[in-house]
mmCIF file of C-alpha atoms in Angstrom:
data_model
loop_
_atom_site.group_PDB
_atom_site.id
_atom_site.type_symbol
_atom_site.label_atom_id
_atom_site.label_comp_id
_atom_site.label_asym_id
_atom_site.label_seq_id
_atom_site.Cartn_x
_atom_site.Cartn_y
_atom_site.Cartn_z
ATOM 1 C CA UNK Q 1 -17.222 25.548 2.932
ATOM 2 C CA UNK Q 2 -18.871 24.551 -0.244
ATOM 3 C CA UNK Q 3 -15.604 23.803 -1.473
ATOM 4 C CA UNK Q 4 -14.654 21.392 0.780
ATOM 5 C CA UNK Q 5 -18.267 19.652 1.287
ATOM 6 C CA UNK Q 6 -17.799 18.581 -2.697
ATOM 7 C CA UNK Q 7 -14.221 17.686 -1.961
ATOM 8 C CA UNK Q 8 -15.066 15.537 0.480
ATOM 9 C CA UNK Q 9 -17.393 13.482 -1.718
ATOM 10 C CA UNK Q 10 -14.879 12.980 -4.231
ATOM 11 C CA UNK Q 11 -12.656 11.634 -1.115
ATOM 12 C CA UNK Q 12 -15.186 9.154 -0.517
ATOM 13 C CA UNK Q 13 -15.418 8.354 -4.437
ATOM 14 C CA UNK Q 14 -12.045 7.834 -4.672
ATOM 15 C CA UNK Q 15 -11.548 5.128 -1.731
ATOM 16 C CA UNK Q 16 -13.936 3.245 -3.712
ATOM 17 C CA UNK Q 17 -10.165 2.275 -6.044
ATOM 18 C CA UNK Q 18 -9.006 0.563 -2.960
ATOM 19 C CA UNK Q 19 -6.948 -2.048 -3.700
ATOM 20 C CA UNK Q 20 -7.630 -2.207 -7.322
ATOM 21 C CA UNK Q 21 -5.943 0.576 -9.071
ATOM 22 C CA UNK Q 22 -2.474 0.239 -7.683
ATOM 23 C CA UNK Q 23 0.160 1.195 -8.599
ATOM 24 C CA UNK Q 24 -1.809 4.071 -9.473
ATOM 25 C CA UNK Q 25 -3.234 6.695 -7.223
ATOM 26 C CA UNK Q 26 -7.031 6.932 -5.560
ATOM 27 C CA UNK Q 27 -8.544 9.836 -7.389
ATOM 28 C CA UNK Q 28 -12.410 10.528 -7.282
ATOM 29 C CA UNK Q 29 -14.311 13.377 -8.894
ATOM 30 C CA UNK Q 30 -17.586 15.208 -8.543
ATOM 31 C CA UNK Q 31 -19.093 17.643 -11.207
ATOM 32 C CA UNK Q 32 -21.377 20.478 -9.593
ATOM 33 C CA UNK Q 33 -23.403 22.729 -11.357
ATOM 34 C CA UNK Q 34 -25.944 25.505 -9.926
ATOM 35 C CA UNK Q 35 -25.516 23.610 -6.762
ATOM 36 C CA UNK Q 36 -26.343 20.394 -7.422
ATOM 37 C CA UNK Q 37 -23.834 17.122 -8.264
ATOM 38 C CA UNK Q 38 -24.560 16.232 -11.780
ATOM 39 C CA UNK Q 39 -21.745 13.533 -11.813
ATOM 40 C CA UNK Q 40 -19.434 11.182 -9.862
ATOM 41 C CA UNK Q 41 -16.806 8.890 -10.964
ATOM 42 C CA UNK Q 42 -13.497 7.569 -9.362
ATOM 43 C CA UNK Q 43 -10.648 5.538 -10.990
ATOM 44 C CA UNK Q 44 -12.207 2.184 -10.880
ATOM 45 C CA UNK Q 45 -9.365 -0.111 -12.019
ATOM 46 C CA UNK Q 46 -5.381 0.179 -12.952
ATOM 47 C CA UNK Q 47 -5.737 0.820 -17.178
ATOM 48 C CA UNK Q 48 -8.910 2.181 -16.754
ATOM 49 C CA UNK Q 49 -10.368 5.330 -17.188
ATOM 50 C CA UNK Q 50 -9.600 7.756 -14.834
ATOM 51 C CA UNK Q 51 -11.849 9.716 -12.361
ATOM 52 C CA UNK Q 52 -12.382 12.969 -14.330
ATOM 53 C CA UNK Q 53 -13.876 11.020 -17.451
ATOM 54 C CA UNK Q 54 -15.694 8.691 -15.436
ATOM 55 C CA UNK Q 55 -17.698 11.016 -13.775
ATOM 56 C CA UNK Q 56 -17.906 13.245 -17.031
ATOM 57 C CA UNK Q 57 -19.513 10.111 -18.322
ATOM 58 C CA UNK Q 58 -22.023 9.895 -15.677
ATOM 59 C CA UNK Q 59 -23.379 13.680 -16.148
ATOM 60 C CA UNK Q 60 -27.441 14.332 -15.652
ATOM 61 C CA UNK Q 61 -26.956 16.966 -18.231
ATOM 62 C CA UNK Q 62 -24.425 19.211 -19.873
ATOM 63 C CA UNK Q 63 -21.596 19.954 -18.046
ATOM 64 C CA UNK Q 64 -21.023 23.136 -19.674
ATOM 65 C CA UNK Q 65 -19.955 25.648 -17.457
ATOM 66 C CA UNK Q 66 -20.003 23.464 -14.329
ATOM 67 C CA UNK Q 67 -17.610 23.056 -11.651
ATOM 68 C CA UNK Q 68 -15.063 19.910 -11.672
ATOM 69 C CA UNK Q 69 -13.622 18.809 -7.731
ATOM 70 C CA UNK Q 70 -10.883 16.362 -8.495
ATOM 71 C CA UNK Q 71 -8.899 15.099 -5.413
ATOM 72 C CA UNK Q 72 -5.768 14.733 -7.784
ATOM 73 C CA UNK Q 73 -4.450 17.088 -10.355
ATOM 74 C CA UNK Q 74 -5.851 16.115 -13.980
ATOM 75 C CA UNK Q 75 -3.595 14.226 -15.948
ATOM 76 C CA UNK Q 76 -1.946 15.880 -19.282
ATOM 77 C CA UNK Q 77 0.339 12.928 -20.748
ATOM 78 C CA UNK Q 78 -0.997 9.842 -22.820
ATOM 79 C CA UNK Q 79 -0.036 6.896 -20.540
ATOM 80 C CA UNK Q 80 -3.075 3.754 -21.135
ATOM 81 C CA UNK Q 81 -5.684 6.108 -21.734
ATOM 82 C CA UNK Q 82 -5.686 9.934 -22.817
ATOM 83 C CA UNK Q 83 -5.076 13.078 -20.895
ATOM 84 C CA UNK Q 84 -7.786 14.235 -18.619
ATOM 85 C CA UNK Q 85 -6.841 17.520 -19.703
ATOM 86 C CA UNK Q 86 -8.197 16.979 -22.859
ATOM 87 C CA UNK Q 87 -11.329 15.647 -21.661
ATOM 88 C CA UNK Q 88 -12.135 18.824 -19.276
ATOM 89 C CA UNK Q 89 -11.193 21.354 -21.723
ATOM 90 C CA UNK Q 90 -13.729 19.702 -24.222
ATOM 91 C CA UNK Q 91 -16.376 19.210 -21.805
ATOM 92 C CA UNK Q 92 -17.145 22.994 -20.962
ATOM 93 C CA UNK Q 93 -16.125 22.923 -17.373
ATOM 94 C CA UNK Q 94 -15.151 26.676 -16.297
ATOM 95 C CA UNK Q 95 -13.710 25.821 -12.796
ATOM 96 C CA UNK Q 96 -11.440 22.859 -11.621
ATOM 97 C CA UNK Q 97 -11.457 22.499 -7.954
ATOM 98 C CA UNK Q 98 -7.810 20.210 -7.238
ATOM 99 C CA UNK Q 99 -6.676 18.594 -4.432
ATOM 100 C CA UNK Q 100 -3.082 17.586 -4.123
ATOM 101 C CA UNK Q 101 -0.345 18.328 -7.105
ATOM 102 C CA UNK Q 102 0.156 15.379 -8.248
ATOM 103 C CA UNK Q 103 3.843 14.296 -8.113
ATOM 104 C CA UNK Q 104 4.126 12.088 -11.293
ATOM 105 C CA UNK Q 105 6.812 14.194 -13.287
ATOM 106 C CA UNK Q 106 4.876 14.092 -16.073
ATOM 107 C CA UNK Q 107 2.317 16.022 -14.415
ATOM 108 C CA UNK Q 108 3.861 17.727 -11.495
ATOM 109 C CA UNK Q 109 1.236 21.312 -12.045
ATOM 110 C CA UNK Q 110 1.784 20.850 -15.394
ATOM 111 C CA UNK Q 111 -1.731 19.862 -15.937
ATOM 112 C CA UNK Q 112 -3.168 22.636 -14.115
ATOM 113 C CA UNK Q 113 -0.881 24.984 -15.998
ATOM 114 C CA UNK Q 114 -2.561 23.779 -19.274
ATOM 115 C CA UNK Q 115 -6.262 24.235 -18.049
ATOM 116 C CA UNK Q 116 -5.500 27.651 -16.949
ATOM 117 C CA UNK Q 117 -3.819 28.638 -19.842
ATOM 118 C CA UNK Q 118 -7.166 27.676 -21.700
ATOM 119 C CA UNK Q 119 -8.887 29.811 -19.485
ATOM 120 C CA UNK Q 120 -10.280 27.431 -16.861
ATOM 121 C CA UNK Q 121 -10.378 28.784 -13.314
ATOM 122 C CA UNK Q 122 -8.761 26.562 -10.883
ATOM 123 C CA UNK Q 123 -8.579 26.430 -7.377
ATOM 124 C CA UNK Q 124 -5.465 24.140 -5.929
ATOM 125 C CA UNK Q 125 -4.974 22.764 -2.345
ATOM 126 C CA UNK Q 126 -9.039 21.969 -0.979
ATOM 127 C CA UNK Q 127 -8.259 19.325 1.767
ATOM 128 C CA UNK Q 128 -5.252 18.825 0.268
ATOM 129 C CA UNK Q 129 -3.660 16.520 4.040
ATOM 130 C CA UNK Q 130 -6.669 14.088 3.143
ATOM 131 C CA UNK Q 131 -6.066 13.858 -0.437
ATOM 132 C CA UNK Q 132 -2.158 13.463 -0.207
ATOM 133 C CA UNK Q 133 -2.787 10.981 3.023
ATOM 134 C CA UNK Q 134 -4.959 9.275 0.972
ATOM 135 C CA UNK Q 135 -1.953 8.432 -1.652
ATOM 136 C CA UNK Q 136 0.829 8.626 0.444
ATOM 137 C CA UNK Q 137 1.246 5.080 -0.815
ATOM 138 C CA UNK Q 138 1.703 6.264 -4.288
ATOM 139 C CA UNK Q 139 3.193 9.768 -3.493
ATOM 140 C CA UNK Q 140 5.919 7.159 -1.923
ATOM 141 C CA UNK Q 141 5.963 5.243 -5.013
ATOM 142 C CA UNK Q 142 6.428 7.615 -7.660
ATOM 143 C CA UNK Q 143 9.610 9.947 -5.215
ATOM 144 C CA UNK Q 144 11.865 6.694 -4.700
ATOM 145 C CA UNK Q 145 10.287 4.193 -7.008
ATOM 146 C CA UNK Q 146 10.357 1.418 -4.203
ATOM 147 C CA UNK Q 147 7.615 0.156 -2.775
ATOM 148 C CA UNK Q 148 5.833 1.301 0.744
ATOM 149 C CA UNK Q 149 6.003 -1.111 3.126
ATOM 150 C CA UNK Q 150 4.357 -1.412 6.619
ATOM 151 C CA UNK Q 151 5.569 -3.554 9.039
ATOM 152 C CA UNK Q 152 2.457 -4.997 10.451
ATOM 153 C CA UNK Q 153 2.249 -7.518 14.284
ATOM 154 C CA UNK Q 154 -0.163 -8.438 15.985
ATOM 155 C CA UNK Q 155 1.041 -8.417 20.264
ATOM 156 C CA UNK Q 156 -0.074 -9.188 23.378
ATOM 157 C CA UNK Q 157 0.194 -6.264 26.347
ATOM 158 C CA UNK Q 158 3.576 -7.300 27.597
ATOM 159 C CA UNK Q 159 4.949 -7.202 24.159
ATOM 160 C CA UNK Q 160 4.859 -10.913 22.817
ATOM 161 C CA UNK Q 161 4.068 -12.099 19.673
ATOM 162 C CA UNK Q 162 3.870 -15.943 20.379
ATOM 163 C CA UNK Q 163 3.523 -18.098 23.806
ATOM 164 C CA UNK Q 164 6.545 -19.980 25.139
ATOM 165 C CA UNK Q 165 5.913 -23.128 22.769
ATOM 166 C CA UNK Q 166 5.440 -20.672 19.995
ATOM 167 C CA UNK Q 167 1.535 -20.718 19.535
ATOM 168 C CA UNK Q 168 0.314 -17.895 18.226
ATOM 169 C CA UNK Q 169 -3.604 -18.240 17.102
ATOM 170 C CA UNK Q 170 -5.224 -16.312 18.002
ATOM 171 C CA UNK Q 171 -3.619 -12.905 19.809
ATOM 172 C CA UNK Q 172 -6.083 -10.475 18.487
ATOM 173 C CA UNK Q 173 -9.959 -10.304 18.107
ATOM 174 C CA UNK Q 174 -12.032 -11.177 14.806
ATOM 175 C CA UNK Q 175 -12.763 -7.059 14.381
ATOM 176 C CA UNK Q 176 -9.169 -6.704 14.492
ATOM 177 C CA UNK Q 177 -8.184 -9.831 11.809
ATOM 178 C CA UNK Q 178 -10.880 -8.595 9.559
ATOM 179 C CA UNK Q 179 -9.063 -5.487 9.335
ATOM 180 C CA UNK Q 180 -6.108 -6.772 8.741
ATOM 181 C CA UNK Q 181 -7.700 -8.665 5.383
ATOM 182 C CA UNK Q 182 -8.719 -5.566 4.104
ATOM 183 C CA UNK Q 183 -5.085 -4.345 4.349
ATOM 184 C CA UNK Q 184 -3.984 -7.575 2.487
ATOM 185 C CA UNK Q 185 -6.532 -6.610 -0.120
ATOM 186 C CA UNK Q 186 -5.126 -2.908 -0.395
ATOM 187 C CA UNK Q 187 -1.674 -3.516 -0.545
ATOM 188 C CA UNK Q 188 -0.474 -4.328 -3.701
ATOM 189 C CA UNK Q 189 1.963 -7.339 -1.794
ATOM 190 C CA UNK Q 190 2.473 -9.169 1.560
ATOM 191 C CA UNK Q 191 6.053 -10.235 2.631
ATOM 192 C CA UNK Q 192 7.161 -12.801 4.686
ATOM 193 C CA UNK Q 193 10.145 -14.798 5.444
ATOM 194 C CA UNK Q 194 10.990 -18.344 5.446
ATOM 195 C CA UNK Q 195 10.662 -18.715 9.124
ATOM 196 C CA UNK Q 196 7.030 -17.639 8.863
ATOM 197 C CA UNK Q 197 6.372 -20.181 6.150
ATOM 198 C CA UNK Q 198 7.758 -23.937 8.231
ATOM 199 C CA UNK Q 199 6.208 -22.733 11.270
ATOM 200 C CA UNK Q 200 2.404 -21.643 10.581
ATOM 201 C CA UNK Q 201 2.048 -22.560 6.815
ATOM 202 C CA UNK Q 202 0.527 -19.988 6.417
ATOM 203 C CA UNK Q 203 -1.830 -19.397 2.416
ATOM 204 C CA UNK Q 204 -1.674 -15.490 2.945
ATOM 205 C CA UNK Q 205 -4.551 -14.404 0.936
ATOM 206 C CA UNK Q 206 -7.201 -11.970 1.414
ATOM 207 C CA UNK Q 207 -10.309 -13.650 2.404
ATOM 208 C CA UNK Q 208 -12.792 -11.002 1.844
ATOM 209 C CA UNK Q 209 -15.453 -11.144 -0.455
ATOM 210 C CA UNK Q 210 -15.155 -8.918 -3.680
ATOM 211 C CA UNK Q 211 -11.317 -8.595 -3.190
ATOM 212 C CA UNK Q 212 -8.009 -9.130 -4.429
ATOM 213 C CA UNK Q 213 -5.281 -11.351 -3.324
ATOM 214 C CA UNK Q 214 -1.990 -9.444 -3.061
ATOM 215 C CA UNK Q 215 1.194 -10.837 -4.687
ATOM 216 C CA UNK Q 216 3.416 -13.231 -1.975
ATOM 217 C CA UNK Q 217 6.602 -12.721 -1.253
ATOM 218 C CA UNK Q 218 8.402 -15.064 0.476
ATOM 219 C CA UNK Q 219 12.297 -13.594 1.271
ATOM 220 C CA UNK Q 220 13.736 -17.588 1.100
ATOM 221 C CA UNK Q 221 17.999 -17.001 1.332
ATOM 222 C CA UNK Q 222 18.565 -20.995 1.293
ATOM 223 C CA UNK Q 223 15.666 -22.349 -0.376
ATOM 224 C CA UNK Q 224 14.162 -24.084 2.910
ATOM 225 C CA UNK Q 225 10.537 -23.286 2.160
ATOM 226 C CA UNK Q 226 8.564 -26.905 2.194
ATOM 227 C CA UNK Q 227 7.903 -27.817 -1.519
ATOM 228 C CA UNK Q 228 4.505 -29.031 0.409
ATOM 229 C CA UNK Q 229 3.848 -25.507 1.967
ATOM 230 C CA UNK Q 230 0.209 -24.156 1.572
ATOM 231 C CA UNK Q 231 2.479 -21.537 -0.446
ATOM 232 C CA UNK Q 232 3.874 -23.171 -3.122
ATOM 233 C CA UNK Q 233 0.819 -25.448 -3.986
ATOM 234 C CA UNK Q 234 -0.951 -22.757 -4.374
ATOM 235 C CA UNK Q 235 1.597 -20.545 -6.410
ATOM 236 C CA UNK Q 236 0.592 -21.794 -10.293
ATOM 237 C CA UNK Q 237 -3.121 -19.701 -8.533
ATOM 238 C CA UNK Q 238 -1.488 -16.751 -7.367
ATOM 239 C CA UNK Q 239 1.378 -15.196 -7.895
ATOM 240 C CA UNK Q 240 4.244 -15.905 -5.678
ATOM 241 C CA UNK Q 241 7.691 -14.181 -6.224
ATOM 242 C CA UNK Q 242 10.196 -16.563 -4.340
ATOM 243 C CA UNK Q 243 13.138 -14.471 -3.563
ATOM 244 C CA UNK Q 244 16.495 -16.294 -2.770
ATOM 245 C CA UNK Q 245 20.694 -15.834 -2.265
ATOM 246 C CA UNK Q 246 20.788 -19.408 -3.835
ATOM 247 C CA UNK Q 247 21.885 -19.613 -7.522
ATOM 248 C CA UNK Q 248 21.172 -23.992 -7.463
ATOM 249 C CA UNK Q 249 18.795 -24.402 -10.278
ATOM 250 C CA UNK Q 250 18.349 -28.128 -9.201
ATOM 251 C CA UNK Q 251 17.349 -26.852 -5.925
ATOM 252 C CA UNK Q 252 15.036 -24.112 -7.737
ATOM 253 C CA UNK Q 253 13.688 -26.252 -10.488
ATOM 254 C CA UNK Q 254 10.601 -27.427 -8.522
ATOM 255 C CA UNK Q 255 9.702 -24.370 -7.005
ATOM 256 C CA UNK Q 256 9.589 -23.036 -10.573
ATOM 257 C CA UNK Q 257 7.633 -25.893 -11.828
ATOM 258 C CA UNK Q 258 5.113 -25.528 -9.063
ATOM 259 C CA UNK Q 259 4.729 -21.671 -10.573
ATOM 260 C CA UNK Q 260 6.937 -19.538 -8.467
ATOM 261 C CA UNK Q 261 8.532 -16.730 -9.807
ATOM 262 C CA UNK Q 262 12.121 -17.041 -8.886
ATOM 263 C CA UNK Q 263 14.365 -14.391 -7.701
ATOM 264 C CA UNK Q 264 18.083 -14.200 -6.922
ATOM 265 C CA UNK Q 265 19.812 -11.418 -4.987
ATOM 266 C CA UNK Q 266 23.096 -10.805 -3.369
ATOM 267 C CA UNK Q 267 22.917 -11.149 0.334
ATOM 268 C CA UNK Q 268 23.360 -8.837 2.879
ATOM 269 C CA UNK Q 269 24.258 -9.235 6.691
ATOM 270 C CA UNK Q 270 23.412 -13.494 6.125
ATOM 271 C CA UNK Q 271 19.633 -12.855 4.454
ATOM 272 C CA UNK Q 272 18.439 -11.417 1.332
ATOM 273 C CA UNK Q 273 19.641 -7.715 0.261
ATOM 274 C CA UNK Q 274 16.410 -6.147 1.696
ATOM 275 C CA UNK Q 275 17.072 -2.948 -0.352
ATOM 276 C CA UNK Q 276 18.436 -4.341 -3.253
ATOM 277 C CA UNK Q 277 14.804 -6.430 -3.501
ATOM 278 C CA UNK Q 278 12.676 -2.726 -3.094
ATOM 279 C CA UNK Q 279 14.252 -1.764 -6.044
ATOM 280 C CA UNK Q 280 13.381 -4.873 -8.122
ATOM 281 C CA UNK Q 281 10.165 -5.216 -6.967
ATOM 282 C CA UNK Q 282 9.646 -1.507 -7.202
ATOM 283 C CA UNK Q 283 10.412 -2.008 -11.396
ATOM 284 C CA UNK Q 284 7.453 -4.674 -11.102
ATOM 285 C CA UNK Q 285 5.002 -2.012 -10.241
ATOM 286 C CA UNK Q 286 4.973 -3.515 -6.844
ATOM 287 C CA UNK Q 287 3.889 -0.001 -5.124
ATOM 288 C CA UNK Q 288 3.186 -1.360 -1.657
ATOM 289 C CA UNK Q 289 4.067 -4.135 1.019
ATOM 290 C CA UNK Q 290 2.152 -5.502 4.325
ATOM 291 C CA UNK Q 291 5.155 -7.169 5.880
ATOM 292 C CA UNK Q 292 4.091 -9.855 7.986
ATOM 293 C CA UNK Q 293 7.020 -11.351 8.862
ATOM 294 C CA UNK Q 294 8.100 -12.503 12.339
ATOM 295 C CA UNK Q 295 10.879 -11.071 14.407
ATOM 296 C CA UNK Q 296 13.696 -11.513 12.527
ATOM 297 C CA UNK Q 297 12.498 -10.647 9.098
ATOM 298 C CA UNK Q 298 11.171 -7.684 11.052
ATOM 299 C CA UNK Q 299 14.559 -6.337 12.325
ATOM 300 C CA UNK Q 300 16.174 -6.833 9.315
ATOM 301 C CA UNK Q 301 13.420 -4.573 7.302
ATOM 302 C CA UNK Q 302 14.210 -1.914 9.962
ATOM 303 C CA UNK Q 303 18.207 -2.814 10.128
ATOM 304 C CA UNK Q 304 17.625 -2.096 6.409
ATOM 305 C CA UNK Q 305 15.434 1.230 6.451
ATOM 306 C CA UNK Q 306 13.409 -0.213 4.176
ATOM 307 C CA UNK Q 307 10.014 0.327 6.261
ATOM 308 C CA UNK Q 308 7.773 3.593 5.749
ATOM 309 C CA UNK Q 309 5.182 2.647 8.290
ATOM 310 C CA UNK Q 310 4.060 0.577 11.138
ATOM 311 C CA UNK Q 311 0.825 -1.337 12.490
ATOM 312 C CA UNK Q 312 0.923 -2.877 16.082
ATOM 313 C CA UNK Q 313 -2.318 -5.002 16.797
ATOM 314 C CA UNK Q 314 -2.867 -4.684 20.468
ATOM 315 C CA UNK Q 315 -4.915 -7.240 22.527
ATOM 316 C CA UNK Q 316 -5.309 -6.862 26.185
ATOM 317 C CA UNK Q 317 -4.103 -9.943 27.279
ATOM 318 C CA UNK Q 318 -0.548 -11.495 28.763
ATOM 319 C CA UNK Q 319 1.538 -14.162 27.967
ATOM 320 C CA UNK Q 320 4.372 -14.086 30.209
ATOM 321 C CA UNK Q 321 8.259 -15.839 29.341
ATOM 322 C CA UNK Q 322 11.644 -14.863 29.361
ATOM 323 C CA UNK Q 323 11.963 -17.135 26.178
ATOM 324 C CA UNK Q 324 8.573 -15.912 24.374
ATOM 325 C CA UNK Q 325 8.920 -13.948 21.067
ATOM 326 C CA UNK Q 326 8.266 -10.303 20.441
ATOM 327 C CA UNK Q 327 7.663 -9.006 17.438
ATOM 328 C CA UNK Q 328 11.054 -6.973 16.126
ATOM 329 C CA UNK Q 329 14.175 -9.570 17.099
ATOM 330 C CA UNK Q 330 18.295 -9.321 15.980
ATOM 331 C CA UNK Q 331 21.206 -8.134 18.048
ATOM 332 C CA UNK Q 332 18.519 -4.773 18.667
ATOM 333 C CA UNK Q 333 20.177 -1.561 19.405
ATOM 334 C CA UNK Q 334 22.772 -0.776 21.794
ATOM 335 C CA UNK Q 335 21.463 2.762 23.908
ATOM 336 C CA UNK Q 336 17.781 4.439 24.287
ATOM 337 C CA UNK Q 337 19.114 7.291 21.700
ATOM 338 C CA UNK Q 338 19.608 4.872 19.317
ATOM 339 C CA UNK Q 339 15.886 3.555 18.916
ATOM 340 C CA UNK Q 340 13.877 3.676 15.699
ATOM 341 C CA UNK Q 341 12.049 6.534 16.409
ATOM 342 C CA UNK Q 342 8.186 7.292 15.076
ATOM 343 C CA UNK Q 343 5.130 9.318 14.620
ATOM 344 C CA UNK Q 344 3.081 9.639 17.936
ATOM 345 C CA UNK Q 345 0.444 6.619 16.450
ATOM 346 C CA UNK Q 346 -3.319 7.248 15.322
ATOM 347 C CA UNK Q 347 -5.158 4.842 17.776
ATOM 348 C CA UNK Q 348 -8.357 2.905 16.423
ATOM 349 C CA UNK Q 349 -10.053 0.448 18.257
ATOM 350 C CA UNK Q 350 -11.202 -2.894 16.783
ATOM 351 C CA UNK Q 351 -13.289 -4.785 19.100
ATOM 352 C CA UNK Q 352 -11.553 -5.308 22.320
ATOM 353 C CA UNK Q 353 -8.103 -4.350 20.887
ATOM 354 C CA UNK Q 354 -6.472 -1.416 19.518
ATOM 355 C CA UNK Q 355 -4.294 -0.776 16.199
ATOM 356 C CA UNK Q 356 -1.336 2.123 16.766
ATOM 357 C CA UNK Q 357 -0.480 2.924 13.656
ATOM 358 C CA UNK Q 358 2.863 5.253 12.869
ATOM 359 C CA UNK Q 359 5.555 6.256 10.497
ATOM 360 C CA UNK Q 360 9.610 5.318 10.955
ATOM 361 C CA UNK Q 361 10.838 8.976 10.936
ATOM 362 C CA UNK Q 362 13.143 9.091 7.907
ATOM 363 C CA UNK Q 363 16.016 10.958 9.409
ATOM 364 C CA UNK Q 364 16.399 7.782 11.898
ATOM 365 C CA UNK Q 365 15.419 5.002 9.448
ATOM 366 C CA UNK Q 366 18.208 2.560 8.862
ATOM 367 C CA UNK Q 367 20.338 2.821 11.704
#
């Protein structure tokens, strides 16, 4: 039990990273010797040092012969700083206390193969669902190299996403739109699509003190956006990767003076090649996506497979209409069987509404 008491306070180091260290994992770490924490440190920032230094930097006194509990597997490859390795093996530490494995190829157990070898005892796989769940952005990351990306809507109880006449703020509760800005914070990008853009305007920042904006990206196939949208006045401030089918420079020439970074992409089924872009903006270190796009950016995302997970905002209210919009759209599928199937959803409730949140079921994604 001891074990996983200490694990769990590195668990809550490590969410301190939120939003600031992607695309590299959480990790937290607490040092424990003759029953007492003598040091805590997490990965603060992306380039910076990582957990296992940190909190050997924070020590009370000597860490010699102490106990390290690390919710990720030390580091043993020079990337921008040193191996953590290193660091533990000089410090004295006789027991490391891991996690999860990381995945990273360049680790992979490789780093607790060289502690043991230097005769460190270490004990692998202490709460290791929370300290994979934790990263199962980056354990996504670093497998496929594309970025995660939850589909996020916000609905009324019969399903709509919108009134008749298209209004749509606001649906959901201030508990459940704060929440939603600390998602914008700990994403590493928000995606929508043109539609989005003429018909709220929409600045999609994070609006939470001590946070982050994430980078926009707008999926644009024509170049339609408004040259006066909130968006692109604001894109020389923060960075805005326009993504287009169109190869007009005259037509892209302003949105590039105005700061957006442009990018053209083959299209696929009439829009932008959905997967095609994942595997761009996965090369940009682009590790994870809040899609909030409306209903037909959302069907093509699932059309495409490219969604991992999904958040449905749920406000007990109705809206009624034949005509009123809900929050996947396209052609849909044809039969019952052929549904995007999911995880049965973790419920939390925000206020008077509730978030579902699930994962598309890989074998189905795509269909």
């Amino acid at each position: 039990m001891a074990d996983e008491t200490y694990m769990n306070l590195a668990l809550d180091c490590a969410r301190k990273g939120c939003g600031w260290v992607n695309p590299n994992p959480m990790v937290g770490a607490v040092i424990v010797k003759d029953g007492s924490v003598i040091g805590r440190g997490f990965h603060q920032k992306y380039g910076g040092l990582h957990a296992e230094r940190n909190a050997l930097a924070s020590c009370t006194e000597s860490p010699q012969g102490a106990t390290l509990y690390v919710t990720l597997e030390p580091c043993c490859h020079y990337g921008k700083t040193p191996p953590c390795t290193e660091a533990i093996l000089k410090s004295g530490i006789r027991r490391v206390v891991v996690g999860a494995v990381d995945p990273n190829p360049l680790v992979a157990g490789k780093g607790i193969q060289i502690l043991r070898r230097h005769g460190i005892e270490v004990t692998e796989g202490i709460l290791r669902e929370a300290c994979t769940t934790l990263n199962k952005v980056f354990f996504h990351f670093i497998r496929t190299g594309k970025p995660y990306v939850v589909m996020k809507y916000a609905m009324t109880m019969d399903g709509k996403i919108a009134t008749r006449t298209g209004a749509s703020k606001w649906i959901t509760s201030e508990a459940a739109r704060k929440r939603v800005q600390k998602d914008r914070h700990r994403f590493a990008a928000i995606m929508v699509g043109v539609g989005t853009v003429i018909a709220d305007n929409p600045l999609l920042t994070c609006r939470l003190p001590n946070s982050k904006n994430p980078v926009r990206i707008l999926c644009d196939s024509r170049l339609r956006t408004p040259l006066k949208s909130q968006i692109v006045q604001t894109a020389g401030q923060i960075r805005t990767i326009l993504v287009t089918c169109s190869s007009d420079e005259d037509r892209a020439r302003p949105y590039r003076t105005a700061g957006c970074e442009m990018l053209i992409l083959p299209s696929k089924g009439g829009h932008v090649d959905l997967q095609a872009l994942m595997a761009v903006l996965g090369k940009k270190e682009i590790d994870s996506i809040l899609l909030e796009g409306g209903g037909t950016l959302n069907w093509a995302a699932m059309q495409s497979g490219i969604v991992s997970g999904v958040q449905a905002y749920l406000a007990p209210k109705l809206f009624g209409g034949a005509g009123a919009k809900s929050p996947v759209g396209g052609i849909g599928v044809e039969r019952p069987e052929d549904a995007f199937r999911l995880t049965s959803p973790q419920i939390i409730r925000l206020g008077s509404d509730a978030l579902l949140e699930s994962e598309v079921l890989p074998c189905l994604q795509g269909l």
